[in-house]
PDB file of C-alpha atoms in Angstrom:
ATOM      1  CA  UNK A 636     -31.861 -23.934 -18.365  1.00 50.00           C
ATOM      2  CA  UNK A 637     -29.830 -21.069 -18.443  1.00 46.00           C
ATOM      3  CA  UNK A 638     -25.856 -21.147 -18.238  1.00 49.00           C
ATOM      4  CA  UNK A 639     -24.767 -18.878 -14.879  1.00 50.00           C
ATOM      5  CA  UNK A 640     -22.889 -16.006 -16.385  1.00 59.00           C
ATOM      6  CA  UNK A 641     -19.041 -15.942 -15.835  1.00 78.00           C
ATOM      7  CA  UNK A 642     -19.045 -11.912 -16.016  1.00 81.00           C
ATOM      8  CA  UNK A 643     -17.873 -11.879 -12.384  1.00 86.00           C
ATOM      9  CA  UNK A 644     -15.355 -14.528 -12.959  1.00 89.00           C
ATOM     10  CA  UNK A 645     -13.956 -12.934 -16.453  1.00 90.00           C
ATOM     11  CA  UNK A 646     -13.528  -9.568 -14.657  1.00 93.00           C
ATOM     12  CA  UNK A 647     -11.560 -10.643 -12.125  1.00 94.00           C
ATOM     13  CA  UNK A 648      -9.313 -12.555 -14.581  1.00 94.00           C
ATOM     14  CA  UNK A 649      -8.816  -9.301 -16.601  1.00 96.00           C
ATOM     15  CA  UNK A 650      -7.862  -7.326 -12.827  1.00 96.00           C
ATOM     16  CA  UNK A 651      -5.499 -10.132 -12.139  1.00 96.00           C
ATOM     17  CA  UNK A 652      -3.985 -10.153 -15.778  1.00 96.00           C
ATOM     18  CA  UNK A 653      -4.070  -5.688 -15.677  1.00 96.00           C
ATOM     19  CA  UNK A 654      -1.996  -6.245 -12.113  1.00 96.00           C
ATOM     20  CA  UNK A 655       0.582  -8.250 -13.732  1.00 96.00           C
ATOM     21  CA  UNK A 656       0.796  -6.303 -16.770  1.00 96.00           C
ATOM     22  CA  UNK A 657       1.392  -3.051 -14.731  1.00 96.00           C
ATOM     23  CA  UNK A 658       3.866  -4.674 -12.532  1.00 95.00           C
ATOM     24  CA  UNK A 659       6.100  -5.506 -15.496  1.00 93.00           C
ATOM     25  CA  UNK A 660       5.872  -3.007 -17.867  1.00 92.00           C
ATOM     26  CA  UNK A 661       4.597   0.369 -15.222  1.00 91.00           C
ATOM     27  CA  UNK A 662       2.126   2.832 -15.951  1.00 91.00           C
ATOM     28  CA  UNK A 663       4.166   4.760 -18.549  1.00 85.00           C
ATOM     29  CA  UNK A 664       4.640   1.958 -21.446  1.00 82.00           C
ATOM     30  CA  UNK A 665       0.971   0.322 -20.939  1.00 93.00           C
ATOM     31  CA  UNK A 666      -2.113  -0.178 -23.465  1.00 94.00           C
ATOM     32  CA  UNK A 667      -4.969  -2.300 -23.805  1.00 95.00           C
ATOM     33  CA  UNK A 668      -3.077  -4.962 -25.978  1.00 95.00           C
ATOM     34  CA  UNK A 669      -0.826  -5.430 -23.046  1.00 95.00           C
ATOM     35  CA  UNK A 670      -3.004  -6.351 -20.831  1.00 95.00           C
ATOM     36  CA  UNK A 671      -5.052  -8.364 -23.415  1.00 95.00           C
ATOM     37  CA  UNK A 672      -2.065 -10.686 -24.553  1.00 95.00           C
ATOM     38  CA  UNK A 673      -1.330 -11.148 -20.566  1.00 95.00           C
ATOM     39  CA  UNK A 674      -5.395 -11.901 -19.773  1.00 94.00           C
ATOM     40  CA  UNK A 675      -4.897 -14.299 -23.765  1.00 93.00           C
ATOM     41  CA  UNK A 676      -8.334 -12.166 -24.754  1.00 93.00           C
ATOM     42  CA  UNK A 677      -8.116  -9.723 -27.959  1.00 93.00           C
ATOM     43  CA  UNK A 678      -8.870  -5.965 -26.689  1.00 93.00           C
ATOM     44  CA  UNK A 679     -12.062  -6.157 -27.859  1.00 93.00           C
ATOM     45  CA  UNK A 680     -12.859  -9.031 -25.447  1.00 93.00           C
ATOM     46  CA  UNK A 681     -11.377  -6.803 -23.263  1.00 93.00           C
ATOM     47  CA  UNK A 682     -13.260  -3.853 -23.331  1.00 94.00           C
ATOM     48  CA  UNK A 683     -16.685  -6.028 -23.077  1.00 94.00           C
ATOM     49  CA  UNK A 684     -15.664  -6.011 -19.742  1.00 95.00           C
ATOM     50  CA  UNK A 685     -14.330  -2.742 -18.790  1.00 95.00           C
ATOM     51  CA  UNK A 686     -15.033  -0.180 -21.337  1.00 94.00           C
ATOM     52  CA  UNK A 687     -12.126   1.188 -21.243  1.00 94.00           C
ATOM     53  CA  UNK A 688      -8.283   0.657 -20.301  1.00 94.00           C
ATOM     54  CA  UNK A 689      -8.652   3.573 -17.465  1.00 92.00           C
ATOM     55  CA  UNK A 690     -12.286   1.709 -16.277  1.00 94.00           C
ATOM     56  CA  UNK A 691     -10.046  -1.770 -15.253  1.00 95.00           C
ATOM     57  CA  UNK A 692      -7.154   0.104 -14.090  1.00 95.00           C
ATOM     58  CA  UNK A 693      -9.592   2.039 -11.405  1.00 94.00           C
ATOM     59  CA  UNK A 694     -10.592  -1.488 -10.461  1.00 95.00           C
ATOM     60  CA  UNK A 695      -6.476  -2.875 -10.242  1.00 96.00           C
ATOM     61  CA  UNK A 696      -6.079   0.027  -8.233  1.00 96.00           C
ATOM     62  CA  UNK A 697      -9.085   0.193  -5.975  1.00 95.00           C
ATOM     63  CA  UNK A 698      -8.278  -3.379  -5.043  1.00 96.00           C
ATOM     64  CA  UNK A 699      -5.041  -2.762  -4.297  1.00 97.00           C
ATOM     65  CA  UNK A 700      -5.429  -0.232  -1.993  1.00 97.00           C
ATOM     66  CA  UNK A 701      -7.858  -2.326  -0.371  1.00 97.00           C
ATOM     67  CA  UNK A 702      -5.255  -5.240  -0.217  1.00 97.00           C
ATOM     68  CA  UNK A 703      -2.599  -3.015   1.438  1.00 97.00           C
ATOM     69  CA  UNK A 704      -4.816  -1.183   4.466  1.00 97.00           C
ATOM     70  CA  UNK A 705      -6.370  -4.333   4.943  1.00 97.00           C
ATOM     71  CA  UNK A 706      -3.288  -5.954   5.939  1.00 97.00           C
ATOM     72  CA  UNK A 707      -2.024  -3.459   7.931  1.00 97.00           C
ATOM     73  CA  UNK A 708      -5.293  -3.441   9.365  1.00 97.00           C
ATOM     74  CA  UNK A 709      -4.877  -6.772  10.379  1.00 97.00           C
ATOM     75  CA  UNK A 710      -0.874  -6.362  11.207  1.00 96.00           C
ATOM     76  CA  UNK A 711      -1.888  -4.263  14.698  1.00 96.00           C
ATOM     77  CA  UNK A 712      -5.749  -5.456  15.340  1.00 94.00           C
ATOM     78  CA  UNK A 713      -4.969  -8.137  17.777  1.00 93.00           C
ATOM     79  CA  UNK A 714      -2.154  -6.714  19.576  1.00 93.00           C
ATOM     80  CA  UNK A 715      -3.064  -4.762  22.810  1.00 93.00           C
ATOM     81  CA  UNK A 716       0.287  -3.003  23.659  1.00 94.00           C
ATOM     82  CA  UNK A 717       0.595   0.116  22.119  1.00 94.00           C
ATOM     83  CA  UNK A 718       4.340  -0.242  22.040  1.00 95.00           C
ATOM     84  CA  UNK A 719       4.456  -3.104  20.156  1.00 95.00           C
ATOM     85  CA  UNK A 720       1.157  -2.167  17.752  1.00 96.00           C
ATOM     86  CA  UNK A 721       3.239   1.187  16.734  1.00 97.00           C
ATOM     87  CA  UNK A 722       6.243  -1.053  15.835  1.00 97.00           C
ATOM     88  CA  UNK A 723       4.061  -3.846  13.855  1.00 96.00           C
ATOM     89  CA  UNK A 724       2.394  -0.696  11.871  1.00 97.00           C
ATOM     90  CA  UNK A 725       5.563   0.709  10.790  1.00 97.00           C
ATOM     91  CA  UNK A 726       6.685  -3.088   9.900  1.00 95.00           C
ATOM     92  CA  UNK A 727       3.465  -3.648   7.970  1.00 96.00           C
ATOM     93  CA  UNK A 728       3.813  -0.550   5.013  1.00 95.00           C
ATOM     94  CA  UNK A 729       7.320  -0.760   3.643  1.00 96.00           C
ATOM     95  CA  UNK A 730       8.553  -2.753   1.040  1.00 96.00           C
ATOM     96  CA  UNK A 731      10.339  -5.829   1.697  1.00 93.00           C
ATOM     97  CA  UNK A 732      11.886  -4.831  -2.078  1.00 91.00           C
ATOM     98  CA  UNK A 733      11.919  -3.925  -5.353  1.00 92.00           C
ATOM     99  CA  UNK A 734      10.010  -7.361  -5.870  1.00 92.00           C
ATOM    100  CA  UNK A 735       7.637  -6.113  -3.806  1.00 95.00           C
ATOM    101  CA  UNK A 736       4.481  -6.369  -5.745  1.00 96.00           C
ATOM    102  CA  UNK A 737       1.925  -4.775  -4.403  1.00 96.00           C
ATOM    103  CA  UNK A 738       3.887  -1.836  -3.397  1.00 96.00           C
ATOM    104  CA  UNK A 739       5.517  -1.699  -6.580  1.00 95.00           C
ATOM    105  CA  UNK A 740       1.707  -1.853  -7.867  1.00 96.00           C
ATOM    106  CA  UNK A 741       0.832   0.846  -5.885  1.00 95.00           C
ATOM    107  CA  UNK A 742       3.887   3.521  -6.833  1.00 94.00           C
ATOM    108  CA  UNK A 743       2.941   2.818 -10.363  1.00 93.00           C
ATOM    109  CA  UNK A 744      -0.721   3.584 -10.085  1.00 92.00           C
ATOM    110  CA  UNK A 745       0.173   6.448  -7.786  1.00 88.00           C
ATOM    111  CA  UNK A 746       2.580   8.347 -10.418  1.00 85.00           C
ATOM    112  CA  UNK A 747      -0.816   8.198 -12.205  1.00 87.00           C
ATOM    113  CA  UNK A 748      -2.381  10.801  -9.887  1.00 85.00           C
ATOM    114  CA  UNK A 749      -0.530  13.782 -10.792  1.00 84.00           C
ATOM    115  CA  UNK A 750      -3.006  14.038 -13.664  1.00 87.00           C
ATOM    116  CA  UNK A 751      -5.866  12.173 -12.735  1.00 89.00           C
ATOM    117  CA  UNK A 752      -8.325  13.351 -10.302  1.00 91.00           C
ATOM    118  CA  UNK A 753     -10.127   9.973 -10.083  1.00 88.00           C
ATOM    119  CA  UNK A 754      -6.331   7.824  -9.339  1.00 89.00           C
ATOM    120  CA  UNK A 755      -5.853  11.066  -6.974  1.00 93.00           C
ATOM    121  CA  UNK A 756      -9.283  10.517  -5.288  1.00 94.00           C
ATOM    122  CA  UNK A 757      -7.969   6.585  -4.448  1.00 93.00           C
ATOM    123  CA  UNK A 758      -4.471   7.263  -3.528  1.00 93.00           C
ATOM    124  CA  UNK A 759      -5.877  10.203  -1.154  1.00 95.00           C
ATOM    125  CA  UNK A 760      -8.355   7.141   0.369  1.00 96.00           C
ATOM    126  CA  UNK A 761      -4.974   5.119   0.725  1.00 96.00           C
ATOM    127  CA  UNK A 762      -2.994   7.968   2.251  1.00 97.00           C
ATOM    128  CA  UNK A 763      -5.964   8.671   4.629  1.00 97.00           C
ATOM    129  CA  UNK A 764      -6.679   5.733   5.920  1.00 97.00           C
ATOM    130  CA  UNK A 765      -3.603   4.699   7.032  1.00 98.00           C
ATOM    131  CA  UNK A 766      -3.189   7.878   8.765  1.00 98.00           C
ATOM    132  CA  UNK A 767      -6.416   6.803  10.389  1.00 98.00           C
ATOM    133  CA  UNK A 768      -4.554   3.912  11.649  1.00 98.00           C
ATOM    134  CA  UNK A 769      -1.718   5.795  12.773  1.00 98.00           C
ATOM    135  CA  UNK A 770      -4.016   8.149  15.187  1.00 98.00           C
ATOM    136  CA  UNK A 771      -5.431   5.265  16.208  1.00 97.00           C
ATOM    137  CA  UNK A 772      -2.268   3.691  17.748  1.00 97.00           C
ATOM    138  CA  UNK A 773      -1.064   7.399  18.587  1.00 98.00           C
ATOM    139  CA  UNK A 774      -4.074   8.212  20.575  1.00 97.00           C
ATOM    140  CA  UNK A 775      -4.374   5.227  22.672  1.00 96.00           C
ATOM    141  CA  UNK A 776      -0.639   5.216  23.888  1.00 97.00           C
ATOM    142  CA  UNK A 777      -1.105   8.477  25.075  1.00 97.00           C
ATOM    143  CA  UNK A 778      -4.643   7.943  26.962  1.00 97.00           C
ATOM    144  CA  UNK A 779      -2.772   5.211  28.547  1.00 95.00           C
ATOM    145  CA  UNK A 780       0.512   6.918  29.343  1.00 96.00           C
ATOM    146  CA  UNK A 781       2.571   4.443  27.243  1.00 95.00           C
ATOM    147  CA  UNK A 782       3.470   7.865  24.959  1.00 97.00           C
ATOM    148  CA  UNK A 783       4.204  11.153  25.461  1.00 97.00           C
ATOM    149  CA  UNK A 784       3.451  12.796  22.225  1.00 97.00           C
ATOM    150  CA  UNK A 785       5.523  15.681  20.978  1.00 96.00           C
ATOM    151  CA  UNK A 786       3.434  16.926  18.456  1.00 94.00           C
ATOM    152  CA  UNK A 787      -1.115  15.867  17.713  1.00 96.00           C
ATOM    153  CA  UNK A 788      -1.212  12.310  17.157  1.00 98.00           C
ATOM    154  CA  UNK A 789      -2.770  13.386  13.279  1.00 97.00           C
ATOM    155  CA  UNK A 790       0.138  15.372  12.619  1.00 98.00           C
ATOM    156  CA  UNK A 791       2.414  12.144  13.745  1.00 98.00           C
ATOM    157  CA  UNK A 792       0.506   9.236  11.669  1.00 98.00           C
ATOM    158  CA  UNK A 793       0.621  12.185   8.457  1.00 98.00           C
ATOM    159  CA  UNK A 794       4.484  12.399   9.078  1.00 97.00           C
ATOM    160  CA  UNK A 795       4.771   8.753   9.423  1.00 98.00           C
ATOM    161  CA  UNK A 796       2.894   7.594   6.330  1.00 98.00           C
ATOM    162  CA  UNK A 797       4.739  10.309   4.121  1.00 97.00           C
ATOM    163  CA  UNK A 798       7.828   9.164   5.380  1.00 97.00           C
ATOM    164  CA  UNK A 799       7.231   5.369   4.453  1.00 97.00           C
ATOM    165  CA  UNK A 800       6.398   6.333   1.185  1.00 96.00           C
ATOM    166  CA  UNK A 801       9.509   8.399   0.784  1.00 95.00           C
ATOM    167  CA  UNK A 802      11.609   5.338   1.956  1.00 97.00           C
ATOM    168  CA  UNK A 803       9.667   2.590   0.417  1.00 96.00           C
ATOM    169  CA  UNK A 804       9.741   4.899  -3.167  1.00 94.00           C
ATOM    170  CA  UNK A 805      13.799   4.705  -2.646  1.00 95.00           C
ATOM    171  CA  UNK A 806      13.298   1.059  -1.823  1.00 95.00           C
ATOM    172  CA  UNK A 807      11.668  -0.055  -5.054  1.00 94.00           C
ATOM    173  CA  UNK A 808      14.079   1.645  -7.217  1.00 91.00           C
ATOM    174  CA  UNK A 809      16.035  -0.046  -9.878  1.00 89.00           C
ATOM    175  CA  UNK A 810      18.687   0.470  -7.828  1.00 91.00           C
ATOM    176  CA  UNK A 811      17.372   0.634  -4.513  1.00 92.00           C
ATOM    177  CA  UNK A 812      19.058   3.503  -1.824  1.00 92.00           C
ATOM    178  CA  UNK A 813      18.456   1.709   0.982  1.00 92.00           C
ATOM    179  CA  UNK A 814      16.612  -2.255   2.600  1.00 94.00           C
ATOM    180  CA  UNK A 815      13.631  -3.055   4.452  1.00 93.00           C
ATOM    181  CA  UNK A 816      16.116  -2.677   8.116  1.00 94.00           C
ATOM    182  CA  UNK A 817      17.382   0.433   7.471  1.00 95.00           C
ATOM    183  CA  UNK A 818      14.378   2.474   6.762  1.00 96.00           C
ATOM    184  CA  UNK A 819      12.476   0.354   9.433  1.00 95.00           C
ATOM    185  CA  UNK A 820      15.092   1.739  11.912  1.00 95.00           C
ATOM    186  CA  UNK A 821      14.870   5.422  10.604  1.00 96.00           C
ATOM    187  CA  UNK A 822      10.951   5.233  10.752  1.00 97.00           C
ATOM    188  CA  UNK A 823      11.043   3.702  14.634  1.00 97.00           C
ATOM    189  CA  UNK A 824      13.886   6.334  15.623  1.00 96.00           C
ATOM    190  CA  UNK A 825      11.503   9.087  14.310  1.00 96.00           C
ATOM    191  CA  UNK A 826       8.539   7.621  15.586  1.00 97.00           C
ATOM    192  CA  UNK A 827      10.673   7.415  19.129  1.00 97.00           C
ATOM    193  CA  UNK A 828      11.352  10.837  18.846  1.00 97.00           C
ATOM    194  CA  UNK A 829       7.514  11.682  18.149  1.00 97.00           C
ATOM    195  CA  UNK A 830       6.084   9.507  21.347  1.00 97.00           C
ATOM    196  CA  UNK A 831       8.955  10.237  23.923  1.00 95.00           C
ATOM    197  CA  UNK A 832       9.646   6.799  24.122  1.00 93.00           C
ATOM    198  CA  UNK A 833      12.242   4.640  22.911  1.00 94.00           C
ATOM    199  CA  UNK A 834      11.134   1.924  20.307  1.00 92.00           C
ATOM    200  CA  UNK A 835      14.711   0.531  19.710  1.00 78.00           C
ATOM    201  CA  UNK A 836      16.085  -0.968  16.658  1.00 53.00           C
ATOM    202  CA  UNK A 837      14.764  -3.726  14.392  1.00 47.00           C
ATOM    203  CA  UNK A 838      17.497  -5.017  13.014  1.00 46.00           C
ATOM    204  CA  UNK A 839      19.402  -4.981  16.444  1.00 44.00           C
ATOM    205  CA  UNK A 840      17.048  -8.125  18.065  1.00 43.00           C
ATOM    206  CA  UNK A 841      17.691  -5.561  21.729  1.00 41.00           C
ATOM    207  CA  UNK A 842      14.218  -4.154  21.747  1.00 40.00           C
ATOM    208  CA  UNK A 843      12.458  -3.115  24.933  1.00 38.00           C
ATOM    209  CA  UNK A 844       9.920  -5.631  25.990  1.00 36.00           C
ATOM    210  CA  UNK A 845      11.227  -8.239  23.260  1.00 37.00           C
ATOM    211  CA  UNK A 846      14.690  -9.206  25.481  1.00 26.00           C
TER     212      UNK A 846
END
């Protein structure tokens, strides 16, 4: 009888091992024997799997991006108050540091997409469907009359997203310009500004509907 093939099982070792080898040494410094020594395969082990270095790096990076919408996904699905969705979605996509891994994960595959149409193509799928999200939220606030928008609900969520990468970029610095409060506040203040309605401050515990 025939031995069930570990192929599945192996590949996901070597996207595991490829995370962690991205996450401490970045994009810039990384090759196949990197990732090999963290995975303990030789590179040619290696590239039975993947053919090549960019193949299993597609695959660290596709997963992550699924990993990070998915949560934020889940961060707003069960919450019906549009209020309080808007303030969990702009909880759910910064940082909480520069030991933030999968965000940390995701800058470094990101810088990749400058040159890359097929990192580009992923990090646009990223970008896009968290604006998705955004609308989402947007949208139903204002069918409800919880928000009065100042501007489309598409061009909001696109502002919004842009900005969180802006402040979570400064976040996972090596010396980071600001924390996870203060660029939570300046993202709610903006997004107050964008729905007519005040969302108050996170680190302040004094937010409407939370007293």
């Amino acid at each position: 009888m025939a031995r069930p093939s570990r192929a599945h099982e192996r590949r996901a070792d070597l996207v595991a091992a490829a995370r962690r080898a991205v996450i401490g040494r970045g994009m810039l410094d990384l090759r196949l024997r990197d990732v090999a020594a963290e995975a303990e395969m030789s590179p040619g082990s290696v590239l039975y799997y993947f053919p090549t270095l960019t193949d299993l790096l597609r695959e660290v990076q596709r997963e992550a991006v699924e990993r990070f919408c998915a949560a934020r996904e889940d961060a707003v699905r069960d919450e019906p108050d549009p209020r309080r969705r808007l303030i969990a979605m702009i909880r759910s996509g910064l940082p909480s540091g520069p030991d933030d891994d999968l965000c940390v994960l995701l800058y470094e595959l990101g810088a990749v997409a400058r040159r890359d149409p097929s990192y580009a193509a992923e990090h646009i799928r990223l970008y896009e469907r968290q604006v998705g999200i955004y609308a989402g939220i947007l949208e139903a606030g204002a069918a409800t009359g919880a928000f009065t928008l100042t501007r489309d609900a598409g061009a909001i969520a696109r502002n919004l997203v842009a900005l969180e990468d802006g402040y979570g970029l400064h976040m996972t610095m090596a010396v980071p310009t600001l924390d996870a409060a203060r660029a939570a506040s300046l993202l709610l203040a903006c997004a107050s500004d964008a729905i007519g309605r005040d969302l108050g401050d996170p680190g302040s515990g004094d937010q409407e509907g939370d007293r």
